[in-house]
XYZ file of C-alpha atoms in Angstrom:
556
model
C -14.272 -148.232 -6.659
C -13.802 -151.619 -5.565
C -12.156 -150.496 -2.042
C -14.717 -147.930 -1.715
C -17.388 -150.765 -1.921
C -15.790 -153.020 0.646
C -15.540 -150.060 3.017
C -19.232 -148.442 2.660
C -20.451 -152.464 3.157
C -18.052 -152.720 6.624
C -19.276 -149.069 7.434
C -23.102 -150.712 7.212
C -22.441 -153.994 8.279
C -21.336 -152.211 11.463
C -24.066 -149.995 11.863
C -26.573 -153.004 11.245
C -24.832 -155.112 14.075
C -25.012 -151.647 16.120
C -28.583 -151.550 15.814
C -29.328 -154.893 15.962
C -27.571 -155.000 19.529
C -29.436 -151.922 20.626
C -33.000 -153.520 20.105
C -31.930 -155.976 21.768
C -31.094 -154.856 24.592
C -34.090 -152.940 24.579
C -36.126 -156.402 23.887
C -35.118 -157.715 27.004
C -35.471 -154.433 28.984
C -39.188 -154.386 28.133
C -38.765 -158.450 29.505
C -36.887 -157.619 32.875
C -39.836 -158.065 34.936
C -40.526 -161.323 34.279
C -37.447 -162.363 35.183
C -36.837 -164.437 38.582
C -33.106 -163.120 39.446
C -30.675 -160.554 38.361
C -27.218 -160.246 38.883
C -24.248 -157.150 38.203
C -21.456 -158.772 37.029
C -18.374 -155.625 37.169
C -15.096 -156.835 35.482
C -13.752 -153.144 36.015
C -11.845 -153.920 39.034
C -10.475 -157.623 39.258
C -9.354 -158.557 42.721
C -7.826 -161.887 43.712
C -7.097 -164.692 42.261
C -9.584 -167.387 42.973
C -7.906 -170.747 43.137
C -8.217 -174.270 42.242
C -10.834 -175.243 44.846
C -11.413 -178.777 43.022
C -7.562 -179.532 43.377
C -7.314 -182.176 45.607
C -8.811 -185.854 44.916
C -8.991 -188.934 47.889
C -8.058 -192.534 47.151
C -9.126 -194.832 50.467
C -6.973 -197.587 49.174
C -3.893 -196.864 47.283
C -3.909 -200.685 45.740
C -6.339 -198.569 43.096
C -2.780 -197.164 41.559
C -0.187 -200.784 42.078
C -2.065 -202.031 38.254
C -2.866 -200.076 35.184
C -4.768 -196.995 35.684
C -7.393 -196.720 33.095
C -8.433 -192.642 32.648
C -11.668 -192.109 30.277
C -11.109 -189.080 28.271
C -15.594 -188.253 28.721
C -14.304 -187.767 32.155
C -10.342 -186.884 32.722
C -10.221 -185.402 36.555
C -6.679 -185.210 36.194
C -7.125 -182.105 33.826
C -7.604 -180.252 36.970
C -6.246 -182.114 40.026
C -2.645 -181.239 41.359
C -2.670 -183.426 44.782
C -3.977 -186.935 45.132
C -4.524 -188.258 48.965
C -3.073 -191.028 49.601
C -5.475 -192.034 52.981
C -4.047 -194.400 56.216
C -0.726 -194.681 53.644
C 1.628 -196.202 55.974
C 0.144 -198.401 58.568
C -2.756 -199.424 61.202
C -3.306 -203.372 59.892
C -1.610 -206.087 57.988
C -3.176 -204.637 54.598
C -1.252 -201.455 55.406
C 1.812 -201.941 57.547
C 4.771 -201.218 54.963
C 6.522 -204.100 56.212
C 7.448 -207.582 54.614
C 5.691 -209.303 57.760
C 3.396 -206.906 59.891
C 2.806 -209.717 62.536
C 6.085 -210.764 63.329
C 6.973 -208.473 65.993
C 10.923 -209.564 66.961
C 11.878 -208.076 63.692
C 10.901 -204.189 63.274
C 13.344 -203.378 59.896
C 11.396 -206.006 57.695
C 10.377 -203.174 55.485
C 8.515 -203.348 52.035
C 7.740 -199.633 50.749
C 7.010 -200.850 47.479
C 3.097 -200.613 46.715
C 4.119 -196.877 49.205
C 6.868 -195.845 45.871
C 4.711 -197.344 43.449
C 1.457 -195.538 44.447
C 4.057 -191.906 44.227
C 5.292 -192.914 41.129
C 1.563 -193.583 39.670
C 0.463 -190.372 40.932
C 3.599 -188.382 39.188
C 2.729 -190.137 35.985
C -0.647 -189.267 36.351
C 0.293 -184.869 36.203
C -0.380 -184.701 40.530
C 1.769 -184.605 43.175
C 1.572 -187.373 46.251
C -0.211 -186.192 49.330
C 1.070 -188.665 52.265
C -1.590 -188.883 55.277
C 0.433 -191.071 57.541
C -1.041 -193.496 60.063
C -2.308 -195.130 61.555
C 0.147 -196.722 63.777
C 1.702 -200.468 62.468
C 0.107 -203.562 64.609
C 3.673 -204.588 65.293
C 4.659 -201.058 67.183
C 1.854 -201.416 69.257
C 1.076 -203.917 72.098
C -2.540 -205.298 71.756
C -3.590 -203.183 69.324
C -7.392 -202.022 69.246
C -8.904 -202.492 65.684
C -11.671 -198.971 65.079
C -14.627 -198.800 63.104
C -12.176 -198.107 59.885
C -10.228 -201.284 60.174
C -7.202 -200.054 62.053
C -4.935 -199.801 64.468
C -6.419 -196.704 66.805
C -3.778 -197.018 69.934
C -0.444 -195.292 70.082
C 3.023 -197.374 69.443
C 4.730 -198.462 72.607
C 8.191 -196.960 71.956
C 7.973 -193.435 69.997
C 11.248 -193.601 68.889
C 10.444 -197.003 67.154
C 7.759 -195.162 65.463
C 10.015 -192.249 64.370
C 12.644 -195.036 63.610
C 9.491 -196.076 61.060
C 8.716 -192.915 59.495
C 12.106 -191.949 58.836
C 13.060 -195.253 56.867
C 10.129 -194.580 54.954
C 10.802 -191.210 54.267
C 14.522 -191.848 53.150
C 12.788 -194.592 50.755
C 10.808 -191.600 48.884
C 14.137 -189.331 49.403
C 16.167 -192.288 47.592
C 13.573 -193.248 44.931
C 12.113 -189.758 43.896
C 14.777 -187.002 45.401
C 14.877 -184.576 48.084
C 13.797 -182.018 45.856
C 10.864 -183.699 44.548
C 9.628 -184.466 47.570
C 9.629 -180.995 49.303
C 6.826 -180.663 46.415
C 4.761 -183.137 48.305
C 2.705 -182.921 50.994
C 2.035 -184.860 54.576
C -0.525 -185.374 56.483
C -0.521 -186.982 60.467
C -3.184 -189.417 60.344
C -6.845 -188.887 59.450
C -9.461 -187.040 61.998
C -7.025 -187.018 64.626
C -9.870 -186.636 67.521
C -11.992 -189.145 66.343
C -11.636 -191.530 68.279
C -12.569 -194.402 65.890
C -9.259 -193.345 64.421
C -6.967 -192.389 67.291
C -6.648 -192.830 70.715
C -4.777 -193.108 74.006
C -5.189 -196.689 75.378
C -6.917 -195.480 78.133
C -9.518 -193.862 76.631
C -9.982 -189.996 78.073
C -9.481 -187.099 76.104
C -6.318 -185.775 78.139
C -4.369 -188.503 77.389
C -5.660 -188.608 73.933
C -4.537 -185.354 73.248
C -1.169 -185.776 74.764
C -0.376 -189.166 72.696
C -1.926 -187.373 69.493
C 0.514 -183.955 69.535
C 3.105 -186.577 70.647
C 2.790 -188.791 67.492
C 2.611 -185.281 65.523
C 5.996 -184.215 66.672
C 7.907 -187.531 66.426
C 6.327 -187.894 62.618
C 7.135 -183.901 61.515
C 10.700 -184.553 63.306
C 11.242 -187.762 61.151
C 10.843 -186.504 57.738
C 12.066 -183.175 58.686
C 15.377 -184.831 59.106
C 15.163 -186.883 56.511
C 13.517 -184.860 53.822
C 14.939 -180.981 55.199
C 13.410 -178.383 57.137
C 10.932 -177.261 55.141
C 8.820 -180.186 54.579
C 5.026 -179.081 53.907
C 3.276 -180.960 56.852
C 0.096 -180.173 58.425
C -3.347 -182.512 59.884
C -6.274 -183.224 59.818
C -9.871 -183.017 62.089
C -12.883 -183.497 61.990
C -14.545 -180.324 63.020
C -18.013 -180.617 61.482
C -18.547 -182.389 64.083
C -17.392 -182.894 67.953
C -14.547 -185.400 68.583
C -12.887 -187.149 71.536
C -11.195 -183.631 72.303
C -10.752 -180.201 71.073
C -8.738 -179.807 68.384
C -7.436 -176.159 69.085
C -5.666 -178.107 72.077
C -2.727 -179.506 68.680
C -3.222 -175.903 67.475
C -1.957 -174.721 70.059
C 0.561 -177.175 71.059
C 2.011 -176.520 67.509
C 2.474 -172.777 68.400
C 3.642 -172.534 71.908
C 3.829 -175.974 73.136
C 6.993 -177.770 73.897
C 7.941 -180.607 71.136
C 7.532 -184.054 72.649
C 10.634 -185.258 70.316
C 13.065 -182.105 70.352
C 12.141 -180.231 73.732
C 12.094 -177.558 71.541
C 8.701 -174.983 71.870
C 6.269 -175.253 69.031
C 5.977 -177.970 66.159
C 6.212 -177.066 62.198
C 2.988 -176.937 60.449
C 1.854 -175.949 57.079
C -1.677 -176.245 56.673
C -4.902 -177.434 58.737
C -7.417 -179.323 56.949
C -10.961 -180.627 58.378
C -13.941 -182.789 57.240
C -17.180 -181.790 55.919
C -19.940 -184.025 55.739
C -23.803 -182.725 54.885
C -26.110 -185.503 56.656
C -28.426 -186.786 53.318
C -29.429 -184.504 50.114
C -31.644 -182.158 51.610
C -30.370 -182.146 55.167
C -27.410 -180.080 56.087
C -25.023 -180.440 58.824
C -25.357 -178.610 62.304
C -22.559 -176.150 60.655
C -21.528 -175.244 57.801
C -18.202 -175.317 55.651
C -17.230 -171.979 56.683
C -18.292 -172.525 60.249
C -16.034 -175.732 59.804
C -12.782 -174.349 59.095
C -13.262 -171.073 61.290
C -12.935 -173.355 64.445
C -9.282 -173.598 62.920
C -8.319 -170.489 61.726
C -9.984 -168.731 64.709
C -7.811 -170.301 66.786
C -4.301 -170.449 64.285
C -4.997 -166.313 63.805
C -5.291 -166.052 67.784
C -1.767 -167.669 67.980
C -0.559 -165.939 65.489
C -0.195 -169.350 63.083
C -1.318 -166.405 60.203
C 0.259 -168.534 56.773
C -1.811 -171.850 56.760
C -3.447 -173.067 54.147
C -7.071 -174.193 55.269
C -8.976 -177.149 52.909
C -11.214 -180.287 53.475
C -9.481 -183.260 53.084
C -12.941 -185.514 52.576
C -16.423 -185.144 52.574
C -19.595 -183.891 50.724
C -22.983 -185.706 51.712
C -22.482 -188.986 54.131
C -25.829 -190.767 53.139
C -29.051 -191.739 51.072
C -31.570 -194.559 50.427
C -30.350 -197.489 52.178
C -29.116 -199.886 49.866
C -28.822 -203.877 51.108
C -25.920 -203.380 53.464
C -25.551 -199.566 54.150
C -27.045 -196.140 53.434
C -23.850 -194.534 52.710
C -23.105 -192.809 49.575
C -19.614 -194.604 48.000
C -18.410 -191.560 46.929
C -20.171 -189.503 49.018
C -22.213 -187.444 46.158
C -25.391 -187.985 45.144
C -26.362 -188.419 41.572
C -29.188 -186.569 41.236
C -28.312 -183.274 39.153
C -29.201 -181.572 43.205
C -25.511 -182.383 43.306
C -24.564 -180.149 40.607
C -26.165 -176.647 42.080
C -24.784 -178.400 45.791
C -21.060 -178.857 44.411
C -21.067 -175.323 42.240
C -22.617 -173.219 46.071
C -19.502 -175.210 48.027
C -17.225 -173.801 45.246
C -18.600 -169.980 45.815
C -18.635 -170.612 49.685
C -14.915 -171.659 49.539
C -14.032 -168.612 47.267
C -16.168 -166.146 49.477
C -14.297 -167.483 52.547
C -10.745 -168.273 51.585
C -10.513 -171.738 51.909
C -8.463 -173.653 49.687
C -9.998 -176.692 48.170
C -11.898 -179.366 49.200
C -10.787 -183.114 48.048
C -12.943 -185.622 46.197
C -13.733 -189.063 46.761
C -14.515 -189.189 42.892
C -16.285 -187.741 40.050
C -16.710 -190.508 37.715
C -19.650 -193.767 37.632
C -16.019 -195.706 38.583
C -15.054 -193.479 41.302
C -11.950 -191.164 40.418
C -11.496 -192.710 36.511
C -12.187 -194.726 34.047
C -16.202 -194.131 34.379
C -18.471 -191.868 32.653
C -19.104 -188.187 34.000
C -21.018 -187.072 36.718
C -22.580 -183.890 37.096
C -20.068 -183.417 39.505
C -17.051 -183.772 37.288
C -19.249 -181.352 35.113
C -18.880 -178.607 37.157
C -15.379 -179.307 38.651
C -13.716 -179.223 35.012
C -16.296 -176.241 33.961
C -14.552 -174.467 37.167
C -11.418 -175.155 36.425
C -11.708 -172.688 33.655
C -11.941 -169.875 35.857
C -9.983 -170.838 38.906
C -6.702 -169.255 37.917
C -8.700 -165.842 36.877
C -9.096 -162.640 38.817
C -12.111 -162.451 40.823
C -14.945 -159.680 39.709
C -18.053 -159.085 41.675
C -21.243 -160.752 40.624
C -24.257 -159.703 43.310
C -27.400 -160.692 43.192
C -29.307 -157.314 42.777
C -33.226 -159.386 42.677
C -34.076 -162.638 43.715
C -38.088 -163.475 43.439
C -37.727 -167.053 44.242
C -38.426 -167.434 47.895
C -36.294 -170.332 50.035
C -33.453 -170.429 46.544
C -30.192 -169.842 46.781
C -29.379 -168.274 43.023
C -26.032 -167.352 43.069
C -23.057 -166.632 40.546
C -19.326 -166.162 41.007
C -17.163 -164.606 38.090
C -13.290 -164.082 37.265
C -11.692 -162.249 34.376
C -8.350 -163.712 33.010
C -6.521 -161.036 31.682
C -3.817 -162.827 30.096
C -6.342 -164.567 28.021
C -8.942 -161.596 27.880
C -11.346 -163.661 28.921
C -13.998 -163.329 31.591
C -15.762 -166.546 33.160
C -19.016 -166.694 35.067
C -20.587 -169.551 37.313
C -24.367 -169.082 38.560
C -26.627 -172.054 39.924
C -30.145 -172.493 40.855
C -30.284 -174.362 43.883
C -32.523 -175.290 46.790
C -31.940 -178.158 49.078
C -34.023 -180.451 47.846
C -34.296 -183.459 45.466
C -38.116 -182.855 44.035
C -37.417 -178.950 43.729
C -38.912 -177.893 40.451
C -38.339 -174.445 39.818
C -36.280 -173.100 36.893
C -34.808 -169.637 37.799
C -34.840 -166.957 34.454
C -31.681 -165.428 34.981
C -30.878 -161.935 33.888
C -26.802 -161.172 33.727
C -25.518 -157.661 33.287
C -22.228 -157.321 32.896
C -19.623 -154.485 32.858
C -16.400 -155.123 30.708
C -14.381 -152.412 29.736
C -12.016 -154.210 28.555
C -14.141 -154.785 25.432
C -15.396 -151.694 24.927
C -17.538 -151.837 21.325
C -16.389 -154.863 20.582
C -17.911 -158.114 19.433
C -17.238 -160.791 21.636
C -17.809 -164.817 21.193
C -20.204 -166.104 24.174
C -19.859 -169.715 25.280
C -22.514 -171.181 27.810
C -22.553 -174.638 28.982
C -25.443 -176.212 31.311
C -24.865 -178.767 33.907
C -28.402 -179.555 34.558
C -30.547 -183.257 33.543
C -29.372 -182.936 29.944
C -25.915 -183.782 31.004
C -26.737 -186.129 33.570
C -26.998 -190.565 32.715
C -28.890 -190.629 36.403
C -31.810 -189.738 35.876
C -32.177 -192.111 32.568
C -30.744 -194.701 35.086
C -33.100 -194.372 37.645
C -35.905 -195.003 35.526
C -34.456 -197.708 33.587
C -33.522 -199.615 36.651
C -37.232 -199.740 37.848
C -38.392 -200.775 33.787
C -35.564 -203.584 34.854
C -36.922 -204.482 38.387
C -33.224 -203.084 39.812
C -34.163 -202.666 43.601
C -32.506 -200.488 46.194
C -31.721 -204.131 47.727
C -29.502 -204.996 44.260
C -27.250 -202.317 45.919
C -24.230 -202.739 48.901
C -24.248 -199.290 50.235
C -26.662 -196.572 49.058
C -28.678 -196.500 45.411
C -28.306 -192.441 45.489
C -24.589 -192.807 44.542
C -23.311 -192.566 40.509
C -20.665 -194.797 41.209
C -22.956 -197.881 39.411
C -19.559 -199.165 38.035
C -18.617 -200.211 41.534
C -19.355 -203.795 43.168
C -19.486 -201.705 46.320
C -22.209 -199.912 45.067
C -24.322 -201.683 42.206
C -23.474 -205.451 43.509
C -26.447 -208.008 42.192
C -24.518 -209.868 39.354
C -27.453 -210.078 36.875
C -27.978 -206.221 37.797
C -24.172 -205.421 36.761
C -24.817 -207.763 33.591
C -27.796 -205.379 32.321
C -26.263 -201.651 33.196
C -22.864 -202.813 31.467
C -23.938 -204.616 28.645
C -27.325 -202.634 27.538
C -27.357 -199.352 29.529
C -23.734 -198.223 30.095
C -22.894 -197.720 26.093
C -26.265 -195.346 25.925
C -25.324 -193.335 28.753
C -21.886 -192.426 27.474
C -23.487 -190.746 24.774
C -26.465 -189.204 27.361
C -23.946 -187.775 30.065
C -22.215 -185.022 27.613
C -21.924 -181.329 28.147
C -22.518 -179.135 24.767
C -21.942 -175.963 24.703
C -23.714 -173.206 22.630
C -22.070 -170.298 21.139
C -23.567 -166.606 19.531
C -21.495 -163.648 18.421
C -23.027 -160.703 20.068
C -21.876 -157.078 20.257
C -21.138 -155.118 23.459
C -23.117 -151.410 23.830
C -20.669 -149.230 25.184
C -18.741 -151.587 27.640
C -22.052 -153.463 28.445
C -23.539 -157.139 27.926
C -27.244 -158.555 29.422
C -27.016 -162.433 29.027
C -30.259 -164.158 29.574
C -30.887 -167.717 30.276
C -33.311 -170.136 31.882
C -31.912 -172.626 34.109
C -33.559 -175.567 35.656
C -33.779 -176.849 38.900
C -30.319 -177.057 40.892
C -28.987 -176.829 36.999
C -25.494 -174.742 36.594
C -24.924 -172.294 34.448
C -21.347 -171.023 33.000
C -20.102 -168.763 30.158
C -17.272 -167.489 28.535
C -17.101 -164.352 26.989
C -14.238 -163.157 25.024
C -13.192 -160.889 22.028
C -14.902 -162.599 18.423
């Protein structure tokens, strides 16, 4: 009698739950219209996977990673990063030359690689693998060297082979110290924006010669630690391409295809991957093109030469500049802290996915740059991605959209090892006083979960998770000017002198405001039990202005 209780409860507890799910879905049918956008989300078919665009991170001075490296667990970016850039890593002033005295120029084997293994080792402790950009060129291989704009060395060495000579000492130092086979795992990079000329240049000055001496310094580098470290060393470079250099870039494209090697005579040069910068102007002004039109200048032009097994990412970038601070109106890490950044990072994600480009790298995602600070929204939705990024990609259109001038997208993946199926959608519009919150309607196809009951997770990245908007209006209550700032106000990193610099100013954000705004800048997710009708689920959710939205459902 007992059994037959248990079992004639079940039988109604599931019928309850049946009908429960039924009205409502038909609750929120008779609300459809007064919703702003709607998207199909079909996990029938997965395609491709979609890939750890938020992979890569930058450091600008590897002296970050000679001392202890402090990582806060609010905000651990090395959950998800596998590569960390290690930029102008072997040369181009006395900071940088890897040598025991960069200005003595009779002696050219004085070498110190130390703070070079030390960064590596650092970055293997820390779960990520070393990416080398070498360059710029040491002051003691060049005659009169010509200091840039970025504090180096922009002119060719005299003697190539001295340079090669260079790069293949240091090469057998990360050979002898890590292993051949480790370091095939790595990755190199030729110097930084390699037609800019503010970072490279013949000493004449023209774009033909410019060219010539870059492809030149490209083969004699690839031919070092190709000799050193084997064959199949993963090597590649980096433009600009956002923007017009010194010279066309296709010109190296194409010398690495069909041109003849400047070191071994030999036609063509080895290259693994072509990488560019992309910079938006300010929040709320884009660049004359986009990301995609960015790194189809490259792949255009690989595809054409038949280069068809490249990887394609952006190596730095995000927005240049904001408010002018005292000094400079250039964002540290170039992201804004506004929650615009958010819906800006989460629409460079989908753009990425929707055009197969790899990652793009980060100059940081904490209020210290890439650890030790307190979340931004941008780590937010980096680790939030990460979720999905290994998953199977499922289309998610956007059937309605009555919000004129927003871009309300979503992108989705189902992991079918995990039977789980992830969804990103954002509310954005490019600009900082936008104030509409888009009522999102999600209706979703899983047949994989026919009739079941399935646990739904939803996190929002939106003001609620964000310490800069409490900080912008408690540094005007404190009388914290845009002049208390070196470079520009806009940025989160406040835990940098090179951002927030006024002493007293420092004083009052670490002492009073910092410990309240660890607690302020957390994501919290909410979770309901719901019940699928057939093999279908309608999610609804409000989400706030350049807010982003992402769920997880799976079997209860």
């Amino acid at each position: 009698m007992r059994s037959f209780s248990l079992r004639k409860t079940g039988i109604l507890s599931a019928a309850l739950a049946f009908i429960l799910a039924l009205l409502g879905q038909v609750f929120s049918m008779a609300f459809d219209k007064t919703f702003d956008v709607e998207f199909k989300i079909d996990a029938s078919s997965p395609g491709g996977i979609i890939g750890n665009k938020v992979s890569n991170a930058n450091l600008w001075d590897y002296n970050h990673l000679l001392g202890d490296v402090f990582i806060d667990e609010l905000a651990d970016s090395t959950v998800f990063t596998e590569y960390i850039q290690l930029m102008t890593a072997t040369g181009g002033n006395a900071q940088r030359d890897l040598f025991s005295d960069p200005l003595d120029r009779s002696v050219l084997d004085d070498y110190n690689f130390t703070p070079l293994l030390t960064a590596c080792r650092k970055i293997l402790d820390l779960g990520a693998k070393p990416h080398i950009k070498t360059g710029a060129v040491p002051l003691k291989l060049t005659t009169d060297p010509h200091i840039g704009f970025f504090g180096v060395n922009v002119y060719p060495p005299d003697d190539f082979d001295e340079y090669y000579t260079y790069m293949a000492a240091i090469a057998g130092a990360l050979v002898d110290t890590f292993g051949k086979d480790e370091v095939l795992t790595w990755r190199f990079g030729v110097l930084t924006e390699y037609e800019n000329k503010d970072w490279f240049m013949a000493k004449s000055g023209t774009p033909e010669d410019s060219a010539v001496a870059y492809c030149k310094l490209y083969d004699y580098t690839v031919a070092a630690l190709q000799d050193v470290i084997g064959e199949d060393v993963f090597v590649g470079a980096h433009s600009m391409s956002v923007s017009e250099g010194l010279w066309d870039e296709r010109i190296f494209i194409e010398h690495c295809a069909k041109g003849i090697n400047y070191k071994t005579g030999e036609t063509g040069s080895r290259l693994c991957f072509l990488n560019a910068s992309f910079y938006d102007k300010r929040p709320g002004v884009f660049a004359d093109r986009n990301l995609p039109e960015t790194i189809e200048i490259l792949r255009e032009k690989a595809l054409s030469l038949g280069l068809t097994d490249l990887i394609y990412g952006v190596d730095e970038g995000r927005i240049l500049s904001g408010t002018k601070g005292a000094v400079a109106a250039d964002l540290n890490l170039r992201i804004c802290g506004y929650t615009y950044q958010a819906a800006y990072d989460a629409r460079l994600i989908k753009q990425m996915a929707d055009n197969d480009i790899d990652y793009f790298s980060s100059w940081g995602y904490t209020s210290a740059g890439q650890w030790g600070g307190i979340p931004t929204v941008s780590y937010h939705v980096a680790r939030r991605f990460y979720d999905m990024a290994d998953t199977n990609r499922v289309p998610a259109a956007t059937c309605r959209l009555n919000m004129a001038g927003a871009e309300v997208q979503a992108l989705a993946g189902f992991d079918s090892q995990n039977q789980k199926l992830h969804i990103m959608a954002y509310n954005f519009k490019n600009k900082l006083d936008y104030s509409l919150s888009a009522k999102m309607a999600l209706k979703i196809n899983i047949p994989q979960f026919e009739g079941k009951s399935v646990k739904v997770t939803r996190y929002i990245v939106d003001d609620n998770a964000n310490f800069f908007d409490e900080w912008q209006r408690d540094r005007v209550t404190h009388n914290i000017t845009d002049d208390c700032f070196t470079w520009s106000p806009d940025d989160p990193a406040v835990d940098s002198a090179g951002t927030l610099s006024a002493p007293w100013a420092r004083e009052i954000y670490f002492n009073e405001l910092k410990p309240v705004y660890r607690e302020r800048c957390l994501l919290h997710p909410s979770r309901e039990n719901l019940r699928l009708i057939g093999s279908s689920l309608t999610l609804y959710v409000k989400a706030p202005p350049n807010a982003v939205v992402f769920y997880t459902v799976e079997p209860a």
